[in-house]
CSV table of C-alpha atoms in Angstrom, one decimal:
chain,number,residue,atom,x,y,z
Z,1,MET,CA,27.4,-18.3,48.4
Z,2,ASP,CA,24.0,-18.7,46.2
Z,3,LYS,CA,21.3,-21.2,46.5
Z,4,THR,CA,21.9,-23.1,43.7
Z,5,GLU,CA,25.2,-23.4,44.7
Z,6,THR,CA,24.9,-24.1,48.1
Z,7,ALA,CA,22.2,-27.1,47.2
Z,8,LEU,CA,24.5,-28.4,45.5
Z,9,GLY,CA,26.8,-28.4,47.5
Z,10,ALA,CA,24.6,-30.1,50.5
Z,11,GLY,CA,25.1,-27.2,52.6
Z,12,GLY,CA,29.0,-26.3,51.3
Z,13,THR,CA,31.1,-27.5,49.7
Z,14,THR,CA,30.8,-31.1,49.3
Z,15,GLY,CA,31.7,-33.2,51.2
Z,16,ALA,CA,33.6,-31.7,52.5
Z,17,GLU,CA,35.5,-34.1,55.2
Z,18,THR,CA,38.9,-32.5,56.7
Z,19,SER,CA,42.2,-33.0,58.3
Z,20,ARG,CA,44.5,-30.9,60.1
Z,21,VAL,CA,47.4,-30.3,58.2
Z,22,ALA,CA,50.4,-27.4,58.5
Z,23,GLY,CA,48.5,-26.2,61.0
Z,24,GLU,CA,45.4,-25.4,59.1
Z,25,VAL,CA,42.6,-27.5,58.2
Z,26,VAL,CA,41.7,-28.7,54.4
Z,27,ARG,CA,39.6,-30.7,52.5
Z,28,LYS,CA,39.3,-34.4,52.6
Z,29,LEU,CA,36.4,-34.9,49.5
Z,30,PRO,CA,35.5,-33.2,46.8
Z,31,GLN,CA,33.7,-29.4,46.0
Z,32,VAL,CA,30.0,-31.1,44.4
Z,33,THR,CA,29.7,-29.2,41.7
Z,34,LEU,CA,27.9,-30.2,38.3
Z,35,ALA,CA,31.5,-31.6,37.4
Z,36,PHE,CA,30.9,-34.3,40.7
Z,37,TRP,CA,27.4,-34.4,39.7
Z,38,ILE,CA,28.6,-36.0,36.0
Z,39,MET,CA,31.4,-38.0,37.8
Z,40,LYS,CA,29.2,-39.1,40.3
Z,41,ILE,CA,26.9,-41.1,37.4
Z,42,ALA,CA,30.5,-41.8,34.9
Z,43,ALA,CA,31.7,-44.5,38.0
Z,44,THR,CA,27.9,-45.7,38.6
Z,45,THR,CA,27.8,-46.8,35.6
Z,46,LEU,CA,31.7,-48.0,35.6
Z,47,GLY,CA,30.3,-49.3,38.3
Z,48,GLU,CA,27.0,-51.4,36.8
Z,49,THR,CA,29.1,-52.6,33.7
Z,50,ALA,CA,32.4,-53.6,35.5
Z,51,GLY,CA,30.4,-55.3,38.5
Z,52,ASP,CA,28.6,-57.8,35.3
Z,53,LEU,CA,31.6,-58.4,33.5
Z,54,PHE,CA,33.4,-60.1,36.9
Z,55,SER,CA,29.6,-61.8,38.3
Z,56,GLN,CA,28.4,-62.8,34.7
Z,57,THR,CA,30.4,-62.1,31.6
Z,58,LEU,CA,34.1,-64.2,33.9
Z,59,GLU,CA,31.5,-66.2,35.3
Z,60,LEU,CA,32.8,-65.4,38.5
Z,61,GLY,CA,30.2,-66.1,40.6
Z,62,TYR,CA,27.3,-63.3,42.2
Z,63,PHE,CA,29.1,-64.3,45.4
Z,64,LEU,CA,32.9,-64.8,45.2
Z,65,THR,CA,32.6,-61.7,44.0
Z,66,THR,CA,30.4,-59.9,46.0
Z,67,ILE,CA,33.3,-60.8,48.2
Z,68,ALA,CA,36.0,-59.9,46.1
Z,69,LEU,CA,34.6,-55.9,45.8
Z,70,PHE,CA,34.0,-55.8,48.9
Z,71,LEU,CA,37.8,-56.5,49.8
Z,72,VAL,CA,39.0,-54.1,47.1
Z,73,PHE,CA,36.0,-50.8,49.3
Z,74,VAL,CA,37.8,-52.2,52.2
Z,75,ILE,CA,40.7,-51.4,51.5
Z,76,THR,CA,40.6,-48.2,49.3
Z,77,LEU,CA,38.1,-47.1,52.1
Z,78,ALA,CA,41.2,-47.6,54.5
Z,79,VAL,CA,43.4,-45.7,52.9
Z,80,GLN,CA,40.9,-42.4,51.8
Z,81,LEU,CA,40.2,-42.8,56.2
Z,82,ALA,CA,44.3,-42.7,56.5
Z,83,SER,CA,44.4,-40.1,53.9
Z,84,ARG,CA,45.5,-36.0,54.4
Z,85,ARG,CA,43.9,-34.2,52.0
Z,86,TYR,CA,41.5,-34.9,49.7
Z,87,ASN,CA,43.5,-36.5,46.4
Z,88,PRO,CA,40.7,-36.8,43.1
Z,89,PHE,CA,42.1,-39.7,42.1
Z,90,LEU,CA,41.7,-42.1,45.8
Z,91,TYR,CA,38.5,-40.5,46.4
Z,92,TRP,CA,37.2,-41.8,42.7
Z,93,THR,CA,38.2,-44.9,43.4
Z,94,VAL,CA,36.4,-45.7,46.5
Z,95,ILE,CA,33.6,-44.4,45.0
Z,96,LEU,CA,34.3,-46.8,42.3
Z,97,SER,CA,35.0,-49.4,44.0
Z,98,THR,CA,31.8,-48.9,46.3
Z,99,SER,CA,29.5,-48.4,42.7
Z,100,MET,CA,31.5,-52.3,42.3
Z,101,ALA,CA,30.5,-53.6,44.9
Z,102,GLY,CA,26.9,-52.5,45.1
Z,103,THR,CA,26.2,-54.1,41.9
Z,104,THR,CA,27.1,-57.9,42.8
Z,105,MET,CA,26.1,-57.2,46.6
Z,106,SER,CA,22.3,-55.9,44.7
Z,107,ASP,CA,22.4,-58.7,42.2
Z,108,PHE,CA,23.6,-61.4,45.3
Z,109,MET,CA,20.6,-59.9,48.1
Z,110,ASN,CA,17.4,-60.0,44.6
Z,111,ARG,CA,19.5,-62.9,42.6
Z,112,ASP,CA,18.6,-66.3,42.0
Z,113,ALA,CA,20.4,-69.3,39.9
Z,114,SER,CA,16.5,-69.3,37.7
Z,115,ALA,CA,17.6,-69.1,33.7
Z,116,LYS,CA,16.3,-65.5,33.3
Z,117,TYR,CA,19.9,-64.3,35.8
Z,118,LEU,CA,22.1,-66.9,34.3
Z,119,ALA,CA,23.8,-66.8,30.3
Z,120,GLN,CA,21.9,-69.0,27.6
Z,121,GLY,CA,23.2,-72.7,28.3
Z,122,SER,CA,24.7,-71.7,31.6
Z,123,SER,CA,23.6,-73.9,34.7
Z,124,SER,CA,26.0,-72.2,37.7
Z,125,LEU,CA,27.5,-68.6,38.1
Z,126,GLY,CA,30.7,-69.7,39.6
Z,127,TRP,CA,31.4,-71.1,42.8
Z,128,GLY,CA,29.4,-71.3,46.1
Z,129,PRO,CA,25.0,-69.6,46.4
Z,130,GLN,CA,24.1,-68.4,43.0
Z,131,GLY,CA,22.3,-65.6,45.1
Z,132,LEU,CA,19.5,-65.7,47.9
Z,133,GLY,CA,16.2,-64.6,45.7
Z,134,LEU,CA,14.9,-62.6,48.5
Z,135,GLY,CA,13.4,-60.7,44.8
Z,136,TYR,CA,13.2,-56.3,44.3
Z,137,PRO,CA,11.0,-55.1,46.9
Z,138,VAL,CA,12.7,-56.9,49.9
Z,139,GLY,CA,16.6,-56.9,48.9
Z,140,ALA,CA,15.1,-52.4,48.8
Z,141,ALA,CA,13.3,-52.5,52.5
Z,142,ILE,CA,16.0,-54.2,53.8
Z,143,LEU,CA,18.4,-51.5,52.3
Z,144,VAL,CA,16.3,-49.1,53.3
Z,145,SER,CA,15.9,-49.9,56.7
Z,146,LEU,CA,20.0,-49.8,56.9
Z,147,LEU,CA,20.3,-46.9,55.1
Z,148,MET,CA,18.1,-45.4,57.5
Z,149,ALA,CA,19.9,-47.4,60.2
Z,150,ILE,CA,22.8,-45.3,60.1
Z,151,PHE,CA,21.3,-42.0,60.2
Z,152,VAL,CA,19.3,-42.6,62.5
Z,153,GLY,CA,22.9,-43.6,64.5
Z,154,TRP,CA,24.6,-40.0,62.4
Z,155,ARG,CA,21.8,-38.4,64.1
Z,156,LEU,CA,21.7,-39.5,67.5
Z,157,SER,CA,26.2,-39.4,67.5
Z,158,GLY,CA,25.4,-35.9,67.8
Z,159,MET,CA,27.4,-35.2,64.0
Z,160,THR,CA,25.9,-33.1,61.8
Z,161,PHE,CA,25.0,-34.2,58.6
Z,162,VAL,CA,26.5,-31.0,56.9
Z,163,ILE,CA,28.8,-32.4,54.6
Z,164,ARG,CA,30.8,-29.6,54.1
Z,165,ASP,CA,31.4,-29.7,58.8
Z,166,ILE,CA,33.3,-32.6,58.6
Z,167,VAL,CA,35.7,-33.1,60.3
Z,168,THR,CA,36.0,-36.8,61.9
Z,169,PHE,CA,37.0,-39.9,61.4
Z,170,ARG,CA,33.2,-41.6,62.8
Z,171,ALA,CA,31.5,-39.0,60.5
Z,172,GLU,CA,33.5,-39.6,57.0
Z,173,ALA,CA,33.5,-43.7,58.3
Z,174,LEU,CA,29.2,-43.1,58.7
Z,175,PHE,CA,29.6,-40.9,55.5
Z,176,TRP,CA,30.7,-43.2,53.3
Z,177,SER,CA,29.4,-46.7,55.3
Z,178,ALA,CA,25.8,-44.5,53.9
Z,179,ILE,CA,26.9,-44.6,49.8
Z,180,LEU,CA,28.4,-47.7,50.1
Z,181,VAL,CA,24.3,-48.3,51.2
Z,182,SER,CA,23.0,-45.8,49.3
Z,183,ASN,CA,24.4,-47.6,45.8
Z,184,THR,CA,23.5,-50.9,46.6
Z,185,LEU,CA,20.1,-49.3,46.9
Z,186,GLY,CA,20.5,-48.0,43.8
Z,187,THR,CA,21.2,-50.6,42.0
Z,188,SER,CA,18.8,-52.1,43.6
Z,189,MET,CA,16.3,-49.5,41.8
Z,190,GLY,CA,17.5,-49.3,38.3
Z,191,ASP,CA,16.8,-53.1,38.1
Z,192,PHE,CA,13.8,-53.0,39.5
Z,193,LEU,CA,12.8,-50.3,36.6
Z,194,SER,CA,14.4,-51.9,33.6
Z,195,ASP,CA,13.9,-55.3,34.6
Z,196,SER,CA,9.9,-55.5,35.8
Z,197,SER,CA,9.1,-52.3,35.9
Z,198,GLY,CA,8.0,-52.0,32.2
Z,199,LEU,CA,9.3,-49.0,31.5
Z,200,GLY,CA,12.6,-51.6,30.0
Z,201,TYR,CA,16.8,-49.8,30.8
Z,202,ALA,CA,16.0,-46.0,28.1
Z,203,GLY,CA,12.4,-45.6,30.0
Z,204,GLY,CA,14.2,-46.5,33.9
Z,205,ALA,CA,16.7,-44.0,33.2
Z,206,LEU,CA,14.1,-41.3,31.5
Z,207,LEU,CA,11.7,-41.5,34.6
Z,208,ILE,CA,14.7,-41.7,36.9
Z,209,SER,CA,17.1,-38.2,34.9
Z,210,GLY,CA,13.3,-36.9,35.5
Z,211,ALA,CA,13.0,-37.1,39.0
Z,212,LEU,CA,16.2,-35.7,39.7
Z,213,VAL,CA,15.0,-32.6,37.5
Z,214,VAL,CA,12.2,-32.6,40.4
Z,215,LEU,CA,15.3,-32.4,43.4
Z,216,LEU,CA,17.0,-29.3,41.2
Z,217,ALA,CA,13.5,-27.6,40.8
Z,218,LEU,CA,13.3,-27.7,44.5
Z,219,MET,CA,17.8,-26.2,45.0
Z,220,TRP,CA,14.9,-22.9,45.1
Z,221,VAL,CA,12.0,-24.5,47.3
Z,222,PRO,CA,13.7,-23.1,51.2
Z,223,ALA,CA,11.4,-25.3,52.8
Z,224,VAL,CA,13.7,-28.0,51.9
Z,225,PRO,CA,17.1,-29.4,53.4
Z,226,ASN,CA,19.6,-29.0,51.2
Z,227,VAL,CA,21.7,-32.2,53.0
Z,228,LEU,CA,18.2,-33.9,52.4
Z,229,LEU,CA,18.7,-32.6,48.5
Z,230,PHE,CA,22.4,-33.6,48.4
Z,231,TRP,CA,21.7,-37.9,49.2
Z,232,ALA,CA,17.7,-37.8,48.2
Z,233,ALA,CA,20.2,-36.9,44.2
Z,234,PHE,CA,23.1,-39.6,45.3
Z,235,VAL,CA,20.7,-42.0,45.7
Z,236,LEU,CA,18.6,-41.1,42.5
Z,237,THR,CA,22.0,-41.2,40.5
Z,238,ARG,CA,23.1,-44.6,41.5
Z,239,PRO,CA,19.8,-46.5,39.6
Z,240,LEU,CA,20.5,-43.8,36.7
Z,241,GLY,CA,23.6,-45.6,36.3
Z,242,ALA,CA,22.3,-48.6,36.7
Z,243,THR,CA,19.8,-48.2,33.8
Z,244,ALA,CA,22.6,-46.6,31.8
Z,245,GLY,CA,24.9,-49.9,32.5
Z,246,ASP,CA,22.4,-51.8,31.1
Z,247,PHE,CA,21.7,-50.0,28.0
Z,248,LEU,CA,25.0,-50.1,26.9
Z,249,THR,CA,26.1,-54.1,27.8
Z,250,LYS,CA,22.0,-55.7,27.6
Z,251,PRO,CA,21.4,-57.5,24.2
Z,252,VAL,CA,19.2,-55.5,22.1
Z,253,ALA,CA,16.2,-57.9,21.6
Z,254,LYS,CA,16.0,-57.0,25.6
Z,255,GLY,CA,16.3,-53.0,24.3
Z,256,GLY,CA,19.9,-52.8,25.2
Z,257,LEU,CA,22.7,-51.9,22.4
Z,258,ASP,CA,25.0,-54.9,23.3
Z,259,LEU,CA,27.8,-53.1,23.2
Z,260,GLY,CA,28.4,-55.9,26.0
Z,261,THR,CA,30.6,-55.3,29.8
Z,262,ALA,CA,34.1,-56.1,28.4
Z,263,GLY,CA,33.6,-52.4,26.5
Z,264,SER,CA,31.1,-50.4,28.3
Z,265,SER,CA,33.6,-50.4,31.4
Z,266,ALA,CA,37.2,-50.1,28.7
Z,267,VAL,CA,35.5,-47.4,27.0
Z,268,LEU,CA,33.9,-46.0,30.9
Z,269,LEU,CA,36.9,-46.8,32.3
Z,270,ALA,CA,38.7,-43.8,29.8
Z,271,VAL,CA,36.7,-41.2,30.3
Z,272,LEU,CA,36.6,-41.4,33.8
Z,273,GLY,CA,40.6,-41.5,33.7
Z,274,GLY,CA,40.7,-38.4,31.8
Z,275,LEU,CA,37.8,-36.9,34.1
Z,276,MET,CA,40.4,-37.4,37.5
Z,277,ALA,CA,43.4,-36.1,35.6
Z,278,TYR,CA,41.4,-32.7,34.9
Z,279,ALA,CA,39.7,-32.5,38.8
Z,280,HIS,CA,43.5,-33.8,39.7
Z,281,VAL,CA,44.7,-31.1,37.2
Z,282,ARG,CA,42.5,-28.1,38.9
Z,283,GLU,CA,42.7,-29.4,42.3
Z,284,ARG,CA,46.6,-29.1,42.5
Z,285,ARG,CA,46.3,-25.7,41.2
Z,286,ARG,CA,43.3,-24.5,43.9
Z,287,PRO,CA,45.0,-23.2,46.6
Z,288,GLN,CA,44.5,-25.1,49.7
Z,289,VAL,CA,41.8,-22.5,51.5
Z,290,PRO,CA,41.1,-23.3,55.4
Z,291,VAL,CA,38.1,-24.8,56.4
Z,292,ARG,CA,36.6,-23.7,59.3
Z,293,PRO,CA,36.2,-27.2,62.3
Z,294,VAL,CA,33.8,-28.7,64.0
Z,295,ALA,CA,34.0,-30.0,66.7
Z,296,ASP,CA,33.1,-34.4,67.2
Z,297,GLY,CA,29.7,-34.7,68.5
Z,298,ARG,CA,27.9,-30.7,67.1
């Protein structure tokens, strides 16, 4: 396995939670390849447009939408944790649910009922509090602290960070907790770049793309851990999706394409669905290769 493949896979096949089926250990999460990152960006962009569709376009508000989407995340995660092998449709549904929930959770934390966050002519947005109004810096600081706490707890548990070697229920639960918080953090970062940095939607997306290129170059630096590169890229692809989603849906006067949340979400869902179907076909053709199990506590 060369350096590029190793780095893309965060030290292995990717996100390889495993379980015993028919006496052998098989993957529960996908291999991290270029296709993985394309699907990740598509899912996070859809998470941005779909989250805004429910909370803003349909005027359900950040509070109600956050509760509803978090419940969707819990249900899809429970099915994923109970599954015995990798299923592309299931895995990417959980990723999508974390992206949608992360979008509205971030909005609820950072925004408030001020006019700039409401549609023109609206005085309220859904039932319940409009938002906590913490602002992007405070919201990001809280989310970074939560993400660091998850990683510290993960480290203290003695379980491996190498994704291919995750083989326990607890490790996979930590993995998905980190994904939910990182997607929420990524939304805050993307919204800050789009709304408050002065870069605009396209400028924010270009900045994040540049940061991802730097991470790609670091794959060939032996001193940089592959696991660190994986998680840094995983976090950064979320604000890329957030800025791309805003670029698609926001008015032209604000620097967007004004395609609308409904239309953009429908197109992105079709794209993601096609990619999931392709991944499913490839997975069915792939022989189940046993993966070395790692005992809990290592």
